[in-house]
């Protein structure tokens, strides 16, 4: 590492800038004592390869975790809700670790047994960011394991959602069906070659053996592998909706029946190869399209945000209690940086509540004893006590999440189903005319001709083109850090004509502030003193001042006192410095400015404004040319003038918007016939995201917690949203082009089918040729479209 502290010295553990030279271990410097402690633990355990695999792989440890945070895990009734397996000797537990991000993390977590005595082994599921730990009951405990993980920077995230009896796992049944269909398809094709090439009459016995073997191999394909299409078709019929799986299921059944008819009547070998091939290729396409990013969650509810347990104060004792067991009139103890789990009255302490994730208001709100606190807010001051007035299930946050979505907004309405309906009618018409023709010329050919029409004209080409194209586009978008729930969302995005943005955390970065200072010029010594005092405060504006000053050497703060939501004052180098209000510490009238005084003399004022994400002005300039735009903000209107310049005169900009206001605005636009995309980031956007035709959640990291949505976009990629939408529009064109291309094969097959002369060898050639052509066409066209738009694509 480095041997001296300079302006560019970074922390050995996390990579943050080191602001002092006092925190060090040998030649290694650290930004805080927490990072140094983690380094010492890892070094003493002989796991320093952690720092060799990746440069500065750790997570900053500036915010310490209180020693009793995991005390609730000592309660057996709570622990048993989390434990996967336990016997007399060992316990198995799975922890979710959102900090996991690189190979260094994998290395450290796979070697937990070297860090903590009692851990037998640990297995990491990197995509789900989970670690499965086995530990000895007589050596350690669940609490100690959680504390050990926290000590090395991987604090387990344990939420109310973990109380659910079952964890969502990977559905392997579709893969199993694909494997069975592939095995049977390849073997049926192999044993059908004698039929394709012709076989001597003397070898008829072998031919019959092959035919029977093909029939046997087709049974698991028909009875098991094809079941998803039968189930989907039956569901469509129950709802009186003709989806694309209905004609496909019909074609599979007819092919199966016709093949056995040919086999037992001795008229032919049947179409077992075509049957298994159809099922195999369509399952492959469905798996590609339905591929989910299982490390992400598009359906989180409020339980993912709430802690699993809190402390109830009874007779001056803290009692860990499961959240569902909280009752009205219970007194809850809420620590610094913890979420308020239920609505209640503040009864002890001074609250500084951050409601940004619930209301969109950027600045923490000061609450005094006797005032109402709502679930979802985060306490950013010291410990407080709350008298519960509503149970968790009835709190404001829960009601916000459970707002009923307008049932008139139907999201799953793919154009493929509409095309399939007319395609099916066309096939029945062709079959009808074929039957009429042969009834007048040769009745013996009615059955072969009609069944052949249904076999060759199966709309699997349409399903394949849609499935494979959707799958390729989804993969390209994911490679560019835009993750969609399913293929149908691509079509919905292509139809959007109105985009609604949340402001705070979406257009702007919640973690950054634009800072401007007006007043007397500060020298380097004064800047260091000011930075030292501001560093003692957890208020967002204080943190913004520290970042703005950007000093490395800060003097020691002799003493200080912070006034929640009002400011901080203290002695540094025998000077009395105040940040915040004037002499009487009254709250500033303008909550986006902070006054600075030295020895009771006002030096100047810091002014704060939202920091818009990189490229956002250029993005808005592009979007307003093609889409109607709106901005809904729960914040004040201090940024109204700047937003109007960015959005243009035709955009709608609304401030002080509560969650219900946002939801009602989306409904109003939809009632006017508009297709709406909502782009937001917080719980205050949850209802609007769900109600909109397409809801996109912005996340600083893809695995961060986001509201229920149709897609998740990395914050750094938001500027590419117009290109993503354009690619979604190209998706439908590629599907239709692939479908039209496949019709050429269908017409060639129908030429033989209507004559009642569709030989198995012809069907065997046309079916895979059509399927492979569609796969290649959709693959090449998707990559070409993405490349032409300047998006990243995976190498072949």
XYZ file of N, CA, C and O in Angstrom, residues 41-42 44-49 107-108 110-117 119-120 122:
84
model
N -8.603 -8.362 12.205
C -9.253 -9.674 12.353
C -8.865 -10.586 11.196
O -8.498 -11.755 11.386
N -8.926 -10.061 9.990
C -8.603 -10.858 8.809
C -7.121 -11.222 8.793
O -6.744 -12.357 8.475
N -5.024 -11.484 11.400
C -4.720 -12.452 12.455
C -5.186 -13.853 12.102
O -4.645 -14.847 12.601
N -6.185 -13.964 11.242
C -6.711 -15.281 10.847
C -5.978 -15.847 9.641
O -6.345 -16.924 9.152
N -4.981 -15.127 9.136
C -4.218 -15.610 7.997
C -4.989 -15.611 6.700
O -4.757 -16.468 5.836
N -5.897 -14.653 6.527
C -6.738 -14.602 5.337
C -6.462 -13.352 4.504
O -7.371 -12.790 3.882
N -5.213 -12.894 4.499
C -4.892 -11.655 3.795
C -4.984 -11.769 2.281
O -4.838 -10.767 1.566
N -5.186 -12.978 1.762
C -5.485 -13.100 0.335
C -6.744 -12.323 -0.037
O -6.979 -12.008 -1.204
N -14.130 -15.533 -1.138
C -12.995 -16.170 -0.470
C -13.131 -16.087 1.047
O -12.957 -17.096 1.757
N -13.455 -14.912 1.549
C -13.539 -14.731 3.002
C -14.686 -15.547 3.591
O -14.527 -16.220 4.616
N -16.195 -18.163 2.416
C -15.987 -19.618 2.315
C -14.992 -20.110 3.368
O -14.843 -21.307 3.582
N -14.275 -19.175 4.004
C -13.278 -19.532 5.016
C -13.658 -19.027 6.407
O -12.790 -18.736 7.239
N -14.941 -18.921 6.676
C -15.393 -18.456 7.995
C -14.920 -19.379 9.113
O -14.753 -18.925 10.258
N -14.705 -20.651 8.802
C -14.266 -21.584 9.845
C -12.880 -21.211 10.380
O -12.521 -21.592 11.498
N -12.105 -20.456 9.604
C -10.797 -20.000 10.074
C -10.899 -18.716 10.877
O -9.990 -18.347 11.606
N -12.023 -18.042 10.743
C -12.251 -16.800 11.485
C -12.896 -17.041 12.839
O -12.630 -16.320 13.802
N -13.753 -18.028 12.895
C -14.577 -18.198 14.085
C -14.605 -19.666 14.497
O -15.062 -20.537 13.740
N -14.130 -19.953 15.682
C -14.146 -21.315 16.204
C -15.591 -21.757 16.418
O -16.379 -21.053 17.034
N -17.559 -22.713 13.747
C -18.148 -22.829 12.409
C -17.500 -23.998 11.694
O -16.282 -24.065 11.545
N -18.319 -24.939 11.274
C -17.823 -26.153 10.624
C -17.541 -25.887 9.144
O -16.484 -26.237 8.619
N -18.975 -23.231 5.531
C -19.866 -22.189 5.008
C -19.850 -22.253 3.485
O -18.785 -22.304 2.875
